[in-house]
Amino acid sequence: QVQLVESGGGLVQPGGSLRLSCTASGFTLEYYAVGWFRQAPGKEREGVSCISNSDGSTEYEDSVKGRFTISRDNAKNTVYLQMNSLKPEDTAVYYCATILPHMYGSLHEDDFGSWGQGTQVTVSS
């Protein structure tokens, strides 16, 4: 069964950190670029970051630049999102998704194929 599973979400205080994981099963994640998205209550889903499958190039949405880091471990079939200096406005359900390598750089959700079920991140004191 082809699926992506996100994990690592939770409740954290402002200024804190979390590391999200996106693990693939049923297929080799190494063959795809991968993106992270988030959807806050009452808002549309937005692209946060993506990573290529070739040279490890990365892209970030402006509000998370310098705070979030995307990485991948192909041996573990997993992509990570390290989130530091978290703010209340980072509160959302976070999703990972795959995109074909030649489309790397896009953060338009319609360009992405397989999606995980999401993991909740809540930043609150």
Tab-separated table of N, CA, C and O in Angstrom:
chain	number	residue	atom	x	y	z
A	1	GLN	N	0.839	-1.182	0.000
A	1	GLN	CA	0.000	0.000	0.000
A	1	GLN	C	0.882	1.243	0.000
A	1	GLN	O	1.776	1.384	0.822
A	2	VAL	N	0.622	2.141	-0.937
A	2	VAL	CA	1.390	3.365	-1.059
A	2	VAL	C	0.835	4.397	-0.089
A	2	VAL	O	-0.343	4.734	-0.145
A	3	GLN	N	1.677	4.860	0.803
A	3	GLN	CA	1.205	5.897	1.705
A	3	GLN	C	2.352	6.697	2.301
A	3	GLN	O	3.495	6.246	2.320
A	4	LEU	N	1.991	7.905	2.742
A	4	LEU	CA	2.888	8.779	3.483
A	4	LEU	C	2.302	8.956	4.873
A	4	LEU	O	1.090	9.156	5.012
A	5	VAL	N	3.153	8.904	5.864
A	5	VAL	CA	2.693	9.063	7.241
A	5	VAL	C	3.517	10.148	7.912
A	5	VAL	O	4.745	10.036	8.011
A	6	GLU	N	2.827	11.204	8.371
A	6	GLU	CA	3.491	12.261	9.121
A	6	GLU	C	3.436	11.947	10.610
A	6	GLU	O	2.475	11.352	11.093
A	7	SER	N	4.456	12.384	11.316
A	7	SER	CA	4.484	12.238	12.764
A	7	SER	C	5.352	13.349	13.349
A	7	SER	O	6.049	14.060	12.625
A	8	GLY	N	5.280	13.490	14.666
A	8	GLY	CA	6.115	14.454	15.360
A	8	GLY	C	5.421	15.723	15.797
A	8	GLY	O	6.025	16.574	16.445
A	9	GLY	N	4.156	15.852	15.443
A	9	GLY	CA	3.427	17.030	15.870
A	9	GLY	C	3.137	17.003	17.359
A	9	GLY	O	3.395	16.005	18.047
A	10	GLY	N	2.617	18.121	17.862
A	10	GLY	CA	2.283	18.185	19.276
A	10	GLY	C	2.077	19.611	19.712
A	10	GLY	O	1.951	20.526	18.900
A	11	LEU	N	2.034	19.769	21.025
A	11	LEU	CA	1.851	21.078	21.648
A	11	LEU	C	3.209	21.593	22.116
A	11	LEU	O	3.933	20.870	22.819
A	12	VAL	N	3.535	22.810	21.742
A	12	VAL	CA	4.816	23.389	22.127
A	12	VAL	C	4.621	24.865	22.450
A	12	VAL	O	3.724	25.510	21.889
A	13	GLN	N	5.421	25.373	23.340
A	13	GLN	CA	5.338	26.784	23.703
A	13	GLN	C	6.001	27.651	22.631
A	13	GLN	O	6.885	27.180	21.908
A	14	PRO	N	5.577	28.902	22.538
A	14	PRO	CA	6.249	29.815	21.601
A	14	PRO	C	7.748	29.841	21.848
A	14	PRO	O	8.199	29.859	22.999
A	15	GLY	N	8.498	29.826	20.758
A	15	GLY	CA	9.947	29.768	20.863
A	15	GLY	C	10.507	28.368	20.880
A	15	GLY	O	11.734	28.186	20.776
A	16	GLY	N	9.641	27.387	21.008
A	16	GLY	CA	10.077	26.005	21.077
A	16	GLY	C	10.339	25.396	19.706
A	16	GLY	O	10.242	26.079	18.675
A	17	SER	N	10.646	24.106	19.713
A	17	SER	CA	11.002	23.393	18.482
A	17	SER	C	10.258	22.070	18.383
A	17	SER	O	9.899	21.470	19.410
A	18	LEU	N	10.042	21.646	17.169
A	18	LEU	CA	9.512	20.331	16.869
A	18	LEU	C	10.184	19.821	15.597
A	18	LEU	O	10.569	20.625	14.735
A	19	ARG	N	10.288	18.517	15.478
A	19	ARG	CA	10.746	17.925	14.229
A	19	ARG	C	9.665	16.989	13.704
A	19	ARG	O	9.328	16.003	14.354
A	20	LEU	N	9.161	17.320	12.538
A	20	LEU	CA	8.169	16.480	11.884
A	20	LEU	C	8.865	15.476	10.975
A	20	LEU	O	9.890	15.794	10.367
A	21	SER	N	8.273	14.301	10.883
A	21	SER	CA	8.772	13.266	9.987
A	21	SER	C	7.688	12.896	8.985
A	21	SER	O	6.503	12.903	9.308
A	22	CYS	N	8.129	12.572	7.799
A	22	CYS	CA	7.238	12.113	6.733
A	22	CYS	C	7.859	10.831	6.191
A	22	CYS	O	8.883	10.888	5.502
A	23	THR	N	7.252	9.700	6.507
A	23	THR	CA	7.812	8.406	6.128
A	23	THR	C	6.928	7.746	5.080
A	23	THR	O	5.709	7.683	5.230
A	24	ALA	N	7.569	7.266	4.036
A	24	ALA	CA	6.849	6.613	2.949
A	24	ALA	C	6.885	5.108	3.109
A	24	ALA	O	7.862	4.539	3.593
A	25	SER	N	5.810	4.487	2.701
A	25	SER	CA	5.770	3.030	2.627
A	25	SER	C	5.120	2.637	1.308
A	25	SER	O	4.256	3.339	0.792
A	26	GLY	N	5.592	1.524	0.756
A	26	GLY	CA	5.039	1.051	-0.499
A	26	GLY	C	5.687	1.657	-1.728
A	26	GLY	O	5.346	1.273	-2.847
A	27	PHE	N	6.559	2.609	-1.552
A	27	PHE	CA	7.285	3.188	-2.675
A	27	PHE	C	8.565	3.849	-2.152
A	27	PHE	O	8.730	4.048	-0.963
A	28	THR	N	9.450	4.174	-3.078
A	28	THR	CA	10.741	4.751	-2.707
A	28	THR	C	10.669	6.264	-2.801
A	28	THR	O	10.552	6.838	-3.884
A	29	LEU	N	10.750	6.904	-1.654
A	29	LEU	CA	10.611	8.359	-1.584
A	29	LEU	C	11.759	9.074	-2.299
A	29	LEU	O	11.596	10.207	-2.758
A	30	GLU	N	12.884	8.391	-2.404
A	30	GLU	CA	14.076	8.974	-3.015
A	30	GLU	C	13.822	9.437	-4.454
A	30	GLU	O	14.496	10.342	-4.950
A	31	TYR	N	12.844	8.860	-5.122
A	31	TYR	CA	12.581	9.189	-6.515
A	31	TYR	C	11.714	10.435	-6.692
A	31	TYR	O	11.404	10.821	-7.816
A	32	TYR	N	11.337	11.047	-5.570
A	32	TYR	CA	10.434	12.189	-5.635
A	32	TYR	C	10.986	13.390	-4.883
A	32	TYR	O	11.702	13.235	-3.888
A	33	ALA	N	10.638	14.570	-5.362
A	33	ALA	CA	10.772	15.749	-4.510
A	33	ALA	C	9.614	15.715	-3.515
A	33	ALA	O	8.568	15.095	-3.785
A	34	VAL	N	9.795	16.339	-2.381
A	34	VAL	CA	8.783	16.272	-1.318
A	34	VAL	C	8.517	17.671	-0.772
A	34	VAL	O	9.446	18.465	-0.584
A	35	GLY	N	7.268	17.940	-0.519
A	35	GLY	CA	6.898	19.225	0.041
A	35	GLY	C	6.181	19.073	1.369
A	35	GLY	O	5.578	18.037	1.645
A	36	TRP	N	6.274	20.109	2.182
A	36	TRP	CA	5.487	20.222	3.413
A	36	TRP	C	4.493	21.359	3.226
A	36	TRP	O	4.844	22.437	2.738
A	37	PHE	N	3.271	21.112	3.647
A	37	PHE	CA	2.200	22.090	3.608
A	37	PHE	C	1.586	22.209	4.991
A	37	PHE	O	1.792	21.346	5.842
A	38	ARG	N	0.826	23.262	5.205
A	38	ARG	CA	0.096	23.388	6.454
A	38	ARG	C	-1.237	24.058	6.209
A	38	ARG	O	-1.388	24.834	5.276
A	39	GLN	N	-2.182	23.721	7.078
A	39	GLN	CA	-3.509	24.327	7.003
A	39	GLN	C	-3.959	24.715	8.398
A	39	GLN	O	-4.152	23.851	9.255
A	40	ALA	N	-4.083	26.006	8.599
A	40	ALA	CA	-4.562	26.533	9.873
A	40	ALA	C	-6.088	26.580	9.854
A	40	ALA	O	-6.697	26.631	8.775
A	41	PRO	N	-6.717	26.579	11.013
A	41	PRO	CA	-8.178	26.635	11.070
A	41	PRO	C	-8.740	27.823	10.304
A	41	PRO	O	-8.284	28.955	10.490
A	42	GLY	N	-9.684	27.561	9.425
A	42	GLY	CA	-10.323	28.626	8.671
A	42	GLY	C	-9.509	29.190	7.533
A	42	GLY	O	-9.925	30.175	6.903
A	43	LYS	N	-8.353	28.594	7.269
A	43	LYS	CA	-7.490	29.105	6.194
A	43	LYS	C	-7.248	28.023	5.154
A	43	LYS	O	-7.429	26.835	5.414
A	44	GLU	N	-6.814	28.451	3.987
A	44	GLU	CA	-6.472	27.509	2.942
A	44	GLU	C	-5.109	26.862	3.245
A	44	GLU	O	-4.288	27.424	3.950
A	45	ARG	N	-4.926	25.685	2.678
A	45	ARG	CA	-3.645	25.006	2.834
A	45	ARG	C	-2.574	25.781	2.070
A	45	ARG	O	-2.821	26.238	0.945
A	46	GLU	N	-1.398	25.913	2.678
A	46	GLU	CA	-0.326	26.664	2.047
A	46	GLU	C	0.965	25.843	2.047
A	46	GLU	O	1.211	25.045	2.961
A	47	GLY	N	1.779	26.063	1.037
A	47	GLY	CA	3.060	25.396	0.955
A	47	GLY	C	4.051	26.025	1.907
A	47	GLY	O	4.106	27.252	2.049
A	48	VAL	N	4.841	25.198	2.564
A	48	VAL	CA	5.811	25.662	3.550
A	48	VAL	C	7.233	25.495	3.038
A	48	VAL	O	8.049	26.412	3.130
A	49	SER	N	7.521	24.318	2.513
A	49	SER	CA	8.885	24.019	2.092
A	49	SER	C	8.869	22.826	1.162
A	49	SER	O	7.924	22.042	1.164
A	50	CYS	N	9.924	22.703	0.367
A	50	CYS	CA	10.086	21.493	-0.429
A	50	CYS	C	11.564	21.212	-0.627
A	50	CYS	O	12.411	22.094	-0.458
A	51	ILE	N	11.847	19.954	-0.941
A	51	ILE	CA	13.216	19.506	-1.116
A	51	ILE	C	13.295	18.656	-2.372
A	51	ILE	O	12.406	17.836	-2.629
A	52	SER	N	14.342	18.853	-3.133
A	52	SER	CA	14.503	18.091	-4.360
A	52	SER	C	14.946	16.668	-4.034
A	52	SER	O	15.362	16.362	-2.915
A	53	ASN	N	14.882	15.809	-5.045
A	53	ASN	CA	15.349	14.439	-4.840
A	53	ASN	C	16.762	14.247	-5.384
A	53	ASN	O	17.342	13.176	-5.216
A	54	SER	N	17.303	15.261	-6.032
A	54	SER	CA	18.586	15.091	-6.705
A	54	SER	C	19.747	15.667	-5.904
A	54	SER	O	20.571	14.920	-5.367
A	55	ASP	N	19.774	16.992	-5.792
A	55	ASP	CA	20.921	17.632	-5.142
A	55	ASP	C	20.597	18.197	-3.763
A	55	ASP	O	21.423	18.911	-3.187
A	56	GLY	N	19.417	17.886	-3.254
A	56	GLY	CA	19.063	18.373	-1.924
A	56	GLY	C	18.680	19.835	-1.873
A	56	GLY	O	18.597	20.415	-0.778
A	57	SER	N	18.418	20.431	-3.036
A	57	SER	CA	17.984	21.825	-3.046
A	57	SER	C	16.701	21.979	-2.254
A	57	SER	O	15.872	21.065	-2.200
A	58	THR	N	16.552	23.139	-1.646
A	58	THR	CA	15.383	23.392	-0.803
A	58	THR	C	14.747	24.739	-1.119
A	58	THR	O	15.409	25.647	-1.625
A	59	GLU	N	13.467	24.845	-0.832
A	59	GLU	CA	12.714	26.079	-0.976
A	59	GLU	C	11.891	26.283	0.291
A	59	GLU	O	11.446	25.302	0.908
A	60	TYR	N	11.696	27.554	0.659
A	60	TYR	CA	10.911	27.861	1.854
A	60	TYR	C	9.970	29.021	1.587
A	60	TYR	O	10.307	29.968	0.860
A	61	GLU	N	8.817	28.939	2.203
A	61	GLU	CA	7.897	30.061	2.212
A	61	GLU	C	8.505	31.144	3.104
A	61	GLU	O	9.195	30.840	4.092
A	62	ASP	N	8.267	32.407	2.755
A	62	ASP	CA	8.971	33.512	3.409
A	62	ASP	C	8.818	33.521	4.929
A	62	ASP	O	9.766	33.833	5.660
A	63	SER	N	7.651	33.185	5.431
A	63	SER	CA	7.415	33.306	6.875
A	63	SER	C	8.179	32.284	7.703
A	63	SER	O	8.278	32.433	8.923
A	64	VAL	N	8.722	31.254	7.063
A	64	VAL	CA	9.439	30.220	7.824
A	64	VAL	C	10.936	30.217	7.533
A	64	VAL	O	11.684	29.460	8.165
A	65	LYS	N	11.371	31.046	6.604
A	65	LYS	CA	12.801	31.096	6.279
A	65	LYS	C	13.617	31.446	7.514
A	65	LYS	O	13.280	32.362	8.259
A	66	GLY	N	14.693	30.709	7.713
A	66	GLY	CA	15.550	30.940	8.869
A	66	GLY	C	15.095	30.239	10.128
A	66	GLY	O	15.828	30.201	11.119
A	67	ARG	N	13.873	29.694	10.121
A	67	ARG	CA	13.352	28.998	11.292
A	67	ARG	C	13.126	27.508	11.022
A	67	ARG	O	13.297	26.690	11.921
A	68	PHE	N	12.710	27.180	9.827
A	68	PHE	CA	12.422	25.796	9.463
A	68	PHE	C	13.517	25.265	8.555
A	68	PHE	O	14.066	25.998	7.721
A	69	THR	N	13.809	23.975	8.693
A	69	THR	CA	14.781	23.317	7.824
A	69	THR	C	14.213	21.984	7.358
A	69	THR	O	13.831	21.150	8.186
A	70	ILE	N	14.178	21.798	6.055
A	70	ILE	CA	13.721	20.536	5.487
A	70	ILE	C	14.940	19.698	5.125
A	70	ILE	O	15.976	20.226	4.683
A	71	SER	N	14.845	18.408	5.356
A	71	SER	CA	15.951	17.507	5.028
A	71	SER	C	15.368	16.137	4.703
A	71	SER	O	14.175	15.884	4.914
A	72	ARG	N	16.215	15.264	4.184
A	72	ARG	CA	15.745	13.924	3.878
A	72	ARG	C	16.812	12.889	4.197
A	72	ARG	O	18.010	13.182	4.132
A	73	ASP	N	16.349	11.706	4.558
A	73	ASP	CA	17.206	10.556	4.798
A	73	ASP	C	16.671	9.436	3.917
A	73	ASP	O	15.701	8.757	4.281
A	74	ASN	N	17.279	9.273	2.773
A	74	ASN	CA	16.764	8.287	1.811
A	74	ASN	C	16.870	6.862	2.346
A	74	ASN	O	16.043	6.007	2.000
A	75	ALA	N	17.860	6.607	3.178
A	75	ALA	CA	17.997	5.268	3.753
A	75	ALA	C	16.801	4.914	4.634
A	75	ALA	O	16.454	3.745	4.787
A	76	LYS	N	16.189	5.948	5.220
A	76	LYS	CA	15.025	5.730	6.087
A	76	LYS	C	13.715	6.044	5.357
A	76	LYS	O	12.652	5.999	5.976
A	77	ASN	N	13.832	6.391	4.059
A	77	ASN	CA	12.619	6.691	3.280
A	77	ASN	C	11.799	7.793	3.946
A	77	ASN	O	10.559	7.739	3.953
A	78	THR	N	12.500	8.786	4.469
A	78	THR	CA	11.866	9.792	5.309
A	78	THR	C	12.360	11.195	4.970
A	78	THR	O	13.544	11.380	4.661
A	79	VAL	N	11.447	12.142	5.029
A	79	VAL	CA	11.766	13.565	4.933
A	79	VAL	C	11.379	14.219	6.250
A	79	VAL	O	10.353	13.874	6.841
A	80	TYR	N	12.188	15.163	6.685
A	80	TYR	CA	11.971	15.821	7.970
A	80	TYR	C	11.699	17.313	7.777
A	80	TYR	O	12.104	17.918	6.776
A	81	LEU	N	11.033	17.885	8.759
A	81	LEU	CA	10.889	19.335	8.830
A	81	LEU	C	11.227	19.741	10.254
A	81	LEU	O	10.446	19.491	11.176
A	82	GLN	N	12.407	20.314	10.425
A	82	GLN	CA	12.822	20.833	11.725
A	82	GLN	C	12.274	22.243	11.860
A	82	GLN	O	12.563	23.106	11.025
A	83	MET	N	11.494	22.448	12.898
A	83	MET	CA	10.850	23.734	13.110
A	83	MET	C	11.356	24.345	14.406
A	83	MET	O	11.128	23.777	15.490
A	84	ASN	N	12.036	25.458	14.315
A	84	ASN	CA	12.580	26.162	15.474
A	84	ASN	C	11.902	27.528	15.628
A	84	ASN	O	11.258	28.017	14.695
A	85	SER	N	12.075	28.112	16.787
A	85	SER	CA	11.512	29.442	17.060
A	85	SER	C	10.041	29.508	16.664
A	85	SER	O	9.596	30.454	15.992
A	86	LEU	N	9.306	28.518	17.085
A	86	LEU	CA	7.905	28.425	16.675
A	86	LEU	C	7.078	29.568	17.241
A	86	LEU	O	7.320	30.054	18.356
A	87	LYS	N	6.105	29.981	16.448
A	87	LYS	CA	5.215	31.084	16.796
A	87	LYS	C	3.779	30.580	16.815
A	87	LYS	O	3.461	29.584	16.142
A	88	PRO	N	2.899	31.247	17.522
A	88	PRO	CA	1.486	30.827	17.534
A	88	PRO	C	0.899	30.741	16.122
A	88	PRO	O	0.060	29.868	15.864
A	89	GLU	N	1.341	31.584	15.218
A	89	GLU	CA	0.823	31.559	13.852
A	89	GLU	C	1.306	30.357	13.048
A	89	GLU	O	0.851	30.143	11.918
A	90	ASP	N	2.209	29.557	13.607
A	90	ASP	CA	2.612	28.304	12.972
A	90	ASP	C	1.632	27.173	13.286
A	90	ASP	O	1.758	26.077	12.729
A	91	THR	N	0.688	27.431	14.164
A	91	THR	CA	-0.306	26.415	14.523
A	91	THR	C	-1.109	26.006	13.294
A	91	THR	O	-1.691	26.853	12.604
A	92	ALA	N	-1.110	24.708	13.012
A	92	ALA	CA	-1.789	24.188	11.827
A	92	ALA	C	-1.651	22.679	11.801
A	92	ALA	O	-0.890	22.093	12.580
A	93	VAL	N	-2.387	22.061	10.895
A	93	VAL	CA	-2.133	20.666	10.551
A	93	VAL	C	-1.093	20.682	9.441
A	93	VAL	O	-1.265	21.385	8.441
A	94	TYR	N	-0.048	19.918	9.626
A	94	TYR	CA	1.045	19.871	8.657
A	94	TYR	C	0.958	18.573	7.850
A	94	TYR	O	0.795	17.489	8.415
A	95	TYR	N	1.124	18.719	6.544
A	95	TYR	CA	1.038	17.599	5.625
A	95	TYR	C	2.314	17.516	4.791
A	95	TYR	O	2.913	18.538	4.463
A	96	CYS	N	2.672	16.300	4.410
A	96	CYS	CA	3.720	16.147	3.414
A	96	CYS	C	3.106	15.547	2.150
A	96	CYS	O	2.036	14.910	2.201
A	97	ALA	N	3.781	15.780	1.042
A	97	ALA	CA	3.268	15.300	-0.236
A	97	ALA	C	4.421	15.162	-1.217
A	97	ALA	O	5.451	15.822	-1.075
A	98	THR	N	4.224	14.324	-2.208
A	98	THR	CA	5.266	14.104	-3.210
A	98	THR	C	4.959	14.858	-4.502
A	98	THR	O	3.801	15.106	-4.839
A	99	ILE	N	6.017	15.175	-5.203
A	99	ILE	CA	5.911	15.835	-6.496
A	99	ILE	C	6.984	15.255	-7.406
A	99	ILE	O	8.066	14.878	-6.941
A	100	LEU	N	6.660	15.164	-8.694
A	100	LEU	CA	7.637	14.623	-9.626
A	100	LEU	C	8.874	15.512	-9.669
A	100	LEU	O	8.777	16.739	-9.554
A	101	PRO	N	10.047	14.900	-9.821
A	101	PRO	CA	11.302	15.657	-9.744
A	101	PRO	C	11.372	16.874	-10.660
A	101	PRO	O	11.885	17.919	-10.258
A	102	HIS	N	10.842	16.751	-11.889
A	102	HIS	CA	10.985	17.871	-12.813
A	102	HIS	C	10.104	19.049	-12.416
A	102	HIS	O	10.250	20.147	-12.953
A	103	MET	N	9.207	18.842	-11.449
A	103	MET	CA	8.348	19.925	-10.991
A	103	MET	C	8.820	20.509	-9.675
A	103	MET	O	8.136	21.348	-9.079
A	104	TYR	N	9.963	20.094	-9.226
A	104	TYR	CA	10.516	20.637	-7.981
A	104	TYR	C	10.563	22.161	-8.044
A	104	TYR	O	10.938	22.737	-9.058
A	105	GLY	N	10.202	22.779	-6.924
A	105	GLY	CA	10.180	24.230	-6.831
A	105	GLY	C	8.767	24.760	-6.699
A	105	GLY	O	8.552	25.847	-6.171
A	106	SER	N	7.808	23.963	-7.181
A	106	SER	CA	6.412	24.362	-7.049
A	106	SER	C	5.929	24.113	-5.624
A	106	SER	O	6.264	23.096	-5.032
A	107	LEU	N	5.156	25.035	-5.105
A	107	LEU	CA	4.465	24.818	-3.837
A	107	LEU	C	2.954	24.933	-4.053
A	107	LEU	O	2.212	25.292	-3.130
A	108	HIS	N	2.517	24.631	-5.281
A	108	HIS	CA	1.084	24.598	-5.573
A	108	HIS	C	0.578	23.190	-5.297
A	108	HIS	O	1.038	22.226	-5.896
A	109	GLU	N	-0.379	23.077	-4.402
A	109	GLU	CA	-0.784	21.740	-3.968
A	109	GLU	C	-1.330	20.893	-5.099
A	109	GLU	O	-1.221	19.669	-5.053
A	110	ASP	N	-1.868	21.505	-6.127
A	110	ASP	CA	-2.396	20.728	-7.246
A	110	ASP	C	-1.297	19.989	-8.001
A	110	ASP	O	-1.578	19.044	-8.746
A	111	ASP	N	-0.061	20.424	-7.834
A	111	ASP	CA	1.054	19.775	-8.521
A	111	ASP	C	1.556	18.543	-7.766
A	111	ASP	O	2.403	17.805	-8.278
A	112	PHE	N	1.050	18.339	-6.565
A	112	PHE	CA	1.529	17.253	-5.717
A	112	PHE	C	0.616	16.043	-5.814
A	112	PHE	O	-0.598	16.178	-5.994
A	113	GLY	N	1.217	14.844	-5.660
A	113	GLY	CA	0.469	13.615	-5.825
A	113	GLY	C	0.048	13.005	-4.523
A	113	GLY	O	-0.981	13.338	-3.954
A	114	SER	N	0.861	12.113	-3.983
A	114	SER	CA	0.513	11.411	-2.756
A	114	SER	C	0.617	12.338	-1.557
A	114	SER	O	1.579	13.097	-1.429
A	115	TRP	N	-0.393	12.237	-0.679
A	115	TRP	CA	-0.451	13.076	0.520
A	115	TRP	C	-0.557	12.195	1.758
A	115	TRP	O	-1.165	11.130	1.723
A	116	GLY	N	0.009	12.690	2.863
A	116	GLY	CA	-0.184	12.050	4.137
A	116	GLY	C	-1.473	12.538	4.780
A	116	GLY	O	-2.184	13.381	4.228
A	117	GLN	N	-1.746	12.037	5.979
A	117	GLN	CA	-2.994	12.358	6.671
A	117	GLN	C	-2.874	13.605	7.537
A	117	GLN	O	-3.884	14.125	8.001
A	118	GLY	N	-1.656	14.053	7.751
A	118	GLY	CA	-1.425	15.272	8.514
A	118	GLY	C	-1.090	15.013	9.971
A	118	GLY	O	-1.454	13.987	10.540
A	119	THR	N	-0.380	15.962	10.555
A	119	THR	CA	-0.066	15.927	11.979
A	119	THR	C	-0.269	17.326	12.547
A	119	THR	O	0.116	18.325	11.939
A	120	GLN	N	-0.920	17.389	13.716
A	120	GLN	CA	-1.284	18.675	14.306
A	120	GLN	C	-0.095	19.283	15.043
A	120	GLN	O	0.552	18.615	15.858
A	121	VAL	N	0.163	20.545	14.764
A	121	VAL	CA	1.153	21.329	15.501
A	121	VAL	C	0.423	22.494	16.148
A	121	VAL	O	-0.256	23.267	15.465
A	122	THR	N	0.538	22.596	17.460
A	122	THR	CA	-0.093	23.683	18.201
A	122	THR	C	0.970	24.423	18.990
A	122	THR	O	1.692	23.815	19.783
A	123	VAL	N	1.073	25.718	18.736
A	123	VAL	CA	2.044	26.559	19.425
A	123	VAL	C	1.271	27.500	20.341
A	123	VAL	O	0.573	28.402	19.881
A	124	SER	N	1.406	27.264	21.633
A	124	SER	CA	0.612	28.032	22.589
A	124	SER	C	1.271	27.983	23.952
A	124	SER	O	1.895	26.989	24.317
A	125	SER	N	1.097	29.063	24.691
A	125	SER	CA	1.599	29.087	26.059
A	125	SER	C	0.513	28.675	27.034
A	125	SER	O	0.749	28.601	28.245
